[in-house]
């Protein structure tokens, strides 16, 4: 490769190392900044198809894309910016749909936004790939328990609001509304943190 293509790689490596060092010392915002710079370099390589002629190099660049998206998902979890964590986990899953780290990080973010059913779905996918993953099993159990509690609360509220037990369909609608309100509230809380 010519010097022009080595420069971004060298810069990318420095940014990646700075990001890891920042993450290790708990400076997640600095880690995000550095990993985003690295990801932009990788995106440039992918968009320009600079290594399309060399399958081995192309695969290395794709693996870097996956790694930076995983790192960014984890850093955003630490920053409690769950929508960004989901976004980067989804990017990683587009690159590798069987990435257990991406599935788990997305599940954690969904769980934290109280989207327990979606978290459970992602965890089920993860456990199909890695049936012995104890962290996923534990989080799945918590997600199912919290989802059941939420449904029970919604039914009770619905009965109080609508009065008659014969209006069970209303409880499902009410449960849906409560879930959406939770999701909106969590997004607003994350936006205020920015």
PDB file of C-alpha atoms in Angstrom:
ATOM      1  CA  UNK A   1       0.000   0.000   0.000  1.00  0.00           C
ATOM      2  CA  UNK A   2       1.125   3.553  -0.621  1.00  0.00           C
ATOM      3  CA  UNK A   3       1.930   6.105   2.097  1.00  0.00           C
ATOM      4  CA  UNK A   4      -1.468   7.768   1.602  1.00  0.00           C
ATOM      5  CA  UNK A   5      -3.308   4.634   2.743  1.00  0.00           C
ATOM      6  CA  UNK A   6      -0.920   3.997   5.656  1.00  0.00           C
ATOM      7  CA  UNK A   7      -1.472   7.425   7.177  1.00  0.00           C
ATOM      8  CA  UNK A   8      -5.190   6.934   7.955  1.00  0.00           C
ATOM      9  CA  UNK A   9      -4.405   3.453   9.323  1.00  0.00           C
ATOM     10  CA  UNK A  10      -1.696   4.871  11.590  1.00  0.00           C
ATOM     11  CA  UNK A  11      -3.986   7.690  12.725  1.00  0.00           C
ATOM     12  CA  UNK A  12      -6.808   5.175  13.222  1.00  0.00           C
ATOM     13  CA  UNK A  13      -4.552   2.980  15.368  1.00  0.00           C
ATOM     14  CA  UNK A  14      -3.603   5.973  17.538  1.00  0.00           C
ATOM     15  CA  UNK A  15      -7.249   6.967  17.967  1.00  0.00           C
ATOM     16  CA  UNK A  16      -8.177   3.374  18.791  1.00  0.00           C
ATOM     17  CA  UNK A  17      -5.447   3.167  21.435  1.00  0.00           C
ATOM     18  CA  UNK A  18      -6.437   6.551  22.887  1.00  0.00           C
ATOM     19  CA  UNK A  19     -10.036   5.344  23.018  1.00  0.00           C
ATOM     20  CA  UNK A  20      -9.083   2.179  24.881  1.00  0.00           C
ATOM     21  CA  UNK A  21      -6.941   4.112  27.354  1.00  0.00           C
ATOM     22  CA  UNK A  22      -9.749   6.641  27.950  1.00  0.00           C
ATOM     23  CA  UNK A  23     -12.266   3.823  28.439  1.00  0.00           C
ATOM     24  CA  UNK A  24      -9.983   2.012  30.870  1.00  0.00           C
ATOM     25  CA  UNK A  25      -9.663   5.123  33.046  1.00  0.00           C
ATOM     26  CA  UNK A  26     -13.440   5.716  32.946  1.00  0.00           C
ATOM     27  CA  UNK A  27     -13.434   8.683  30.553  1.00  0.00           C
ATOM     28  CA  UNK A  28     -16.176   7.284  28.332  1.00  0.00           C
ATOM     29  CA  UNK A  29     -16.857  10.535  26.492  1.00  0.00           C
ATOM     30  CA  UNK A  30     -13.218  10.751  25.426  1.00  0.00           C
ATOM     31  CA  UNK A  31     -13.314   7.076  24.413  1.00  0.00           C
ATOM     32  CA  UNK A  32     -16.378   7.763  22.250  1.00  0.00           C
ATOM     33  CA  UNK A  33     -14.645  10.738  20.635  1.00  0.00           C
ATOM     34  CA  UNK A  34     -11.569   8.670  19.747  1.00  0.00           C
ATOM     35  CA  UNK A  35     -13.472   5.615  18.576  1.00  0.00           C
ATOM     36  CA  UNK A  36     -15.739   7.788  16.430  1.00  0.00           C
ATOM     37  CA  UNK A  37     -12.636   9.231  14.734  1.00  0.00           C
ATOM     38  CA  UNK A  38     -11.406   5.694  14.090  1.00  0.00           C
ATOM     39  CA  UNK A  39     -14.807   4.605  12.831  1.00  0.00           C
ATOM     40  CA  UNK A  40     -14.892   7.530  10.389  1.00  0.00           C
ATOM     41  CA  UNK A  41     -11.535   6.383   8.989  1.00  0.00           C
ATOM     42  CA  UNK A  42     -12.820   2.843   8.605  1.00  0.00           C
ATOM     43  CA  UNK A  43     -16.059   4.065   6.991  1.00  0.00           C
ATOM     44  CA  UNK A  44     -13.953   6.054   4.513  1.00  0.00           C
ATOM     45  CA  UNK A  45     -12.006   2.911   3.588  1.00  0.00           C
ATOM     46  CA  UNK A  46     -15.226   0.942   3.194  1.00  0.00           C
ATOM     47  CA  UNK A  47     -17.091   3.651   1.262  1.00  0.00           C
ATOM     48  CA  UNK A  48     -14.214   4.189  -1.162  1.00  0.00           C
ATOM     49  CA  UNK A  49     -13.746   0.407  -1.488  1.00  0.00           C
ATOM     50  CA  UNK A  50     -10.010   0.927  -1.138  1.00  0.00           C
ATOM     51  CA  UNK A  51      -9.388  -2.717  -0.227  1.00  0.00           C
ATOM     52  CA  UNK A  52     -12.109  -4.341  -2.338  1.00  0.00           C
ATOM     53  CA  UNK A  53      -9.411  -5.869  -4.556  1.00  0.00           C
ATOM     54  CA  UNK A  54      -7.825  -7.675  -1.595  1.00  0.00           C
ATOM     55  CA  UNK A  55     -10.252  -9.968   0.270  1.00  0.00           C
ATOM     56  CA  UNK A  56      -7.963 -10.360   3.307  1.00  0.00           C
ATOM     57  CA  UNK A  57      -7.528  -6.610   3.807  1.00  0.00           C
ATOM     58  CA  UNK A  58     -11.222  -5.987   3.150  1.00  0.00           C
ATOM     59  CA  UNK A  59     -12.115  -8.499   5.878  1.00  0.00           C
ATOM     60  CA  UNK A  60      -9.720  -6.749   8.297  1.00  0.00           C
ATOM     61  CA  UNK A  61     -11.405  -3.406   7.625  1.00  0.00           C
ATOM     62  CA  UNK A  62     -14.854  -4.965   8.112  1.00  0.00           C
ATOM     63  CA  UNK A  63     -13.657  -6.466  11.414  1.00  0.00           C
ATOM     64  CA  UNK A  64     -12.465  -3.010  12.518  1.00  0.00           C
ATOM     65  CA  UNK A  65     -15.899  -1.613  11.675  1.00  0.00           C
ATOM     66  CA  UNK A  66     -17.478  -4.323  13.834  1.00  0.00           C
ATOM     67  CA  UNK A  67     -15.027  -3.733  16.705  1.00  0.00           C
ATOM     68  CA  UNK A  68     -15.536   0.051  16.770  1.00  0.00           C
ATOM     69  CA  UNK A  69     -19.304  -0.305  16.712  1.00  0.00           C
ATOM     70  CA  UNK A  70     -19.112  -2.799  19.596  1.00  0.00           C
ATOM     71  CA  UNK A  71     -16.800  -0.474  21.538  1.00  0.00           C
ATOM     72  CA  UNK A  72     -19.099   2.488  20.936  1.00  0.00           C
ATOM     73  CA  UNK A  73     -22.156   0.492  22.037  1.00  0.00           C
ATOM     74  CA  UNK A  74     -20.361  -0.406  25.287  1.00  0.00           C
ATOM     75  CA  UNK A  75     -19.187   3.162  25.911  1.00  0.00           C
ATOM     76  CA  UNK A  76     -22.713   4.487  25.363  1.00  0.00           C
ATOM     77  CA  UNK A  77     -24.029   1.920  27.848  1.00  0.00           C
ATOM     78  CA  UNK A  78     -21.561   3.324  30.388  1.00  0.00           C
ATOM     79  CA  UNK A  79     -22.767   6.848  29.542  1.00  0.00           C
ATOM     80  CA  UNK A  80     -26.380   5.641  29.933  1.00  0.00           C
ATOM     81  CA  UNK A  81     -27.149   6.837  26.402  1.00  0.00           C
ATOM     82  CA  UNK A  82     -29.182   3.776  25.575  1.00  0.00           C
ATOM     83  CA  UNK A  83     -30.525   4.908  22.208  1.00  0.00           C
ATOM     84  CA  UNK A  84     -26.941   5.387  20.962  1.00  0.00           C
ATOM     85  CA  UNK A  85     -25.938   2.035  22.458  1.00  0.00           C
ATOM     86  CA  UNK A  86     -28.773   0.395  20.493  1.00  0.00           C
ATOM     87  CA  UNK A  87     -27.753   2.255  17.333  1.00  0.00           C
ATOM     88  CA  UNK A  88     -24.129   1.066  17.491  1.00  0.00           C
ATOM     89  CA  UNK A  89     -25.145  -2.475  18.493  1.00  0.00           C
ATOM     90  CA  UNK A  90     -27.467  -2.528  15.460  1.00  0.00           C
ATOM     91  CA  UNK A  91     -24.579  -1.357  13.252  1.00  0.00           C
ATOM     92  CA  UNK A  92     -22.468  -4.218  14.601  1.00  0.00           C
ATOM     93  CA  UNK A  93     -25.311  -6.678  14.025  1.00  0.00           C
ATOM     94  CA  UNK A  94     -25.603  -5.548  10.398  1.00  0.00           C
ATOM     95  CA  UNK A  95     -21.931  -6.434  10.017  1.00  0.00           C
ATOM     96  CA  UNK A  96     -22.248  -9.697  11.999  1.00  0.00           C
ATOM     97  CA  UNK A  97     -25.790 -10.862  12.853  1.00  0.00           C
ATOM     98  CA  UNK A  98     -24.409 -13.521  15.205  1.00  0.00           C
ATOM     99  CA  UNK A  99     -22.253 -11.203  17.306  1.00  0.00           C
ATOM    100  CA  UNK A 100     -22.976 -12.186  20.907  1.00  0.00           C
ATOM    101  CA  UNK A 101     -21.462  -8.968  22.214  1.00  0.00           C
ATOM    102  CA  UNK A 102     -23.715  -6.860  19.993  1.00  0.00           C
ATOM    103  CA  UNK A 103     -26.799  -8.878  20.921  1.00  0.00           C
ATOM    104  CA  UNK A 104     -26.006  -8.607  24.632  1.00  0.00           C
ATOM    105  CA  UNK A 105     -25.226  -4.889  24.532  1.00  0.00           C
ATOM    106  CA  UNK A 106     -28.416  -4.202  22.615  1.00  0.00           C
ATOM    107  CA  UNK A 107     -30.346  -6.310  25.118  1.00  0.00           C
ATOM    108  CA  UNK A 108     -28.922  -4.382  28.060  1.00  0.00           C
ATOM    109  CA  UNK A 109     -29.846  -1.067  26.441  1.00  0.00           C
ATOM    110  CA  UNK A 110     -33.368  -2.275  25.686  1.00  0.00           C
ATOM    111  CA  UNK A 111     -33.716  -3.566  29.243  1.00  0.00           C
ATOM    112  CA  UNK A 112     -32.595  -0.211  30.634  1.00  0.00           C
ATOM    113  CA  UNK A 113     -35.220   1.582  28.522  1.00  0.00           C
ATOM    114  CA  UNK A 114     -37.789  -0.820  30.013  1.00  0.00           C
ATOM    115  CA  UNK A 115     -38.454  -2.439  26.642  1.00  0.00           C
ATOM    116  CA  UNK A 116     -38.440  -5.840  28.271  1.00  0.00           C
ATOM    117  CA  UNK A 117     -40.111  -7.761  25.444  1.00  0.00           C
ATOM    118  CA  UNK A 118     -37.555  -6.560  22.863  1.00  0.00           C
ATOM    119  CA  UNK A 119     -34.719  -7.235  25.310  1.00  0.00           C
ATOM    120  CA  UNK A 120     -36.073 -10.760  25.797  1.00  0.00           C
ATOM    121  CA  UNK A 121     -36.236 -11.304  22.020  1.00  0.00           C
ATOM    122  CA  UNK A 122     -32.597 -10.265  21.586  1.00  0.00           C
ATOM    123  CA  UNK A 123     -31.542 -12.429  24.522  1.00  0.00           C
ATOM    124  CA  UNK A 124     -33.373 -15.427  23.025  1.00  0.00           C
ATOM    125  CA  UNK A 125     -31.368 -14.933  19.804  1.00  0.00           C
ATOM    126  CA  UNK A 126     -28.173 -14.729  21.844  1.00  0.00           C
ATOM    127  CA  UNK A 127     -28.992 -17.885  23.791  1.00  0.00           C
ATOM    128  CA  UNK A 128     -29.683 -19.758  20.551  1.00  0.00           C
ATOM    129  CA  UNK A 129     -26.099 -18.921  19.540  1.00  0.00           C
ATOM    130  CA  UNK A 130     -24.554 -19.285  22.999  1.00  0.00           C
ATOM    131  CA  UNK A 131     -26.782 -21.433  25.246  1.00  0.00           C
ATOM    132  CA  UNK A 132     -24.310 -21.302  28.148  1.00  0.00           C
ATOM    133  CA  UNK A 133     -24.140 -17.498  28.383  1.00  0.00           C
ATOM    134  CA  UNK A 134     -24.922 -16.955  32.087  1.00  0.00           C
ATOM    135  CA  UNK A 135     -25.211 -13.155  31.852  1.00  0.00           C
ATOM    136  CA  UNK A 136     -27.777 -13.515  29.052  1.00  0.00           C
ATOM    137  CA  UNK A 137     -29.732 -16.134  31.007  1.00  0.00           C
ATOM    138  CA  UNK A 138     -29.815 -13.871  34.065  1.00  0.00           C
ATOM    139  CA  UNK A 139     -30.883 -10.789  32.111  1.00  0.00           C
ATOM    140  CA  UNK A 140     -33.547 -12.796  30.243  1.00  0.00           C
ATOM    141  CA  UNK A 141     -35.003 -13.954  33.544  1.00  0.00           C
ATOM    142  CA  UNK A 142     -35.090 -10.341  34.814  1.00  0.00           C
ATOM    143  CA  UNK A 143     -36.631  -9.082  31.567  1.00  0.00           C
ATOM    144  CA  UNK A 144     -39.392 -11.689  31.672  1.00  0.00           C
ATOM    145  CA  UNK A 145     -40.068 -10.980  35.342  1.00  0.00           C
ATOM    146  CA  UNK A 146     -40.223  -7.200  34.749  1.00  0.00           C
ATOM    147  CA  UNK A 147     -42.402  -7.637  31.677  1.00  0.00           C
ATOM    148  CA  UNK A 148     -44.852  -9.776  33.672  1.00  0.00           C
ATOM    149  CA  UNK A 149     -44.906  -7.206  36.491  1.00  0.00           C
ATOM    150  CA  UNK A 150     -45.593  -4.424  34.003  1.00  0.00           C
ATOM    151  CA  UNK A 151     -48.468  -6.352  32.450  1.00  0.00           C
ATOM    152  CA  UNK A 152     -49.948  -7.052  35.881  1.00  0.00           C
ATOM    153  CA  UNK A 153     -49.693  -3.369  36.828  1.00  0.00           C
ATOM    154  CA  UNK A 154     -51.294  -2.354  33.536  1.00  0.00           C
ATOM    155  CA  UNK A 155     -54.170  -4.783  34.087  1.00  0.00           C
ATOM    156  CA  UNK A 156     -54.728  -3.468  37.609  1.00  0.00           C
ATOM    157  CA  UNK A 157     -54.667   0.131  36.425  1.00  0.00           C
ATOM    158  CA  UNK A 158     -57.010  -0.725  33.589  1.00  0.00           C
ATOM    159  CA  UNK A 159     -59.446  -2.336  35.992  1.00  0.00           C
ATOM    160  CA  UNK A 160     -59.320   0.746  38.199  1.00  0.00           C
ATOM    161  CA  UNK A 161     -59.797   3.078  35.251  1.00  0.00           C
ATOM    162  CA  UNK A 162     -62.366   1.095  33.307  1.00  0.00           C
ATOM    163  CA  UNK A 163     -63.950  -0.549  36.332  1.00  0.00           C
ATOM    164  CA  UNK A 164     -65.254  -3.770  34.854  1.00  0.00           C
ATOM    165  CA  UNK A 165     -63.252  -6.971  34.559  1.00  0.00           C
ATOM    166  CA  UNK A 166     -65.075  -7.724  31.281  1.00  0.00           C
ATOM    167  CA  UNK A 167     -63.056  -5.075  29.466  1.00  0.00           C
ATOM    168  CA  UNK A 168     -59.808  -7.043  29.311  1.00  0.00           C
ATOM    169  CA  UNK A 169     -59.058  -5.860  25.759  1.00  0.00           C
ATOM    170  CA  UNK A 170     -58.695  -2.382  27.213  1.00  0.00           C
ATOM    171  CA  UNK A 171     -55.998  -3.681  29.570  1.00  0.00           C
ATOM    172  CA  UNK A 172     -53.882  -4.743  26.590  1.00  0.00           C
ATOM    173  CA  UNK A 173     -54.280  -1.362  24.962  1.00  0.00           C
ATOM    174  CA  UNK A 174     -53.469   0.357  28.228  1.00  0.00           C
ATOM    175  CA  UNK A 175     -50.372  -1.840  28.672  1.00  0.00           C
ATOM    176  CA  UNK A 176     -49.226  -0.786  25.206  1.00  0.00           C
ATOM    177  CA  UNK A 177     -49.717   2.881  26.045  1.00  0.00           C
ATOM    178  CA  UNK A 178     -47.802   2.531  29.326  1.00  0.00           C
ATOM    179  CA  UNK A 179     -44.933   0.837  27.480  1.00  0.00           C
ATOM    180  CA  UNK A 180     -44.740   3.605  24.910  1.00  0.00           C
ATOM    181  CA  UNK A 181     -44.801   6.298  27.573  1.00  0.00           C
ATOM    182  CA  UNK A 182     -41.909   4.580  29.380  1.00  0.00           C
ATOM    183  CA  UNK A 183     -39.932   4.434  26.140  1.00  0.00           C
ATOM    184  CA  UNK A 184     -40.545   8.134  25.422  1.00  0.00           C
ATOM    185  CA  UNK A 185     -39.629   9.126  28.988  1.00  0.00           C
ATOM    186  CA  UNK A 186     -36.364   7.188  28.812  1.00  0.00           C
ATOM    187  CA  UNK A 187     -35.468   8.828  25.489  1.00  0.00           C
ATOM    188  CA  UNK A 188     -36.162  12.260  26.954  1.00  0.00           C
ATOM    189  CA  UNK A 189     -34.047  11.473  30.010  1.00  0.00           C
ATOM    190  CA  UNK A 190     -31.180  10.404  27.738  1.00  0.00           C
ATOM    191  CA  UNK A 191     -31.571  13.573  25.648  1.00  0.00           C
ATOM    192  CA  UNK A 192     -31.348  15.724  28.782  1.00  0.00           C
ATOM    193  CA  UNK A 193     -28.080  14.022  29.723  1.00  0.00           C
ATOM    194  CA  UNK A 194     -26.566  15.195  26.431  1.00  0.00           C
TER     195      UNK A 194
END
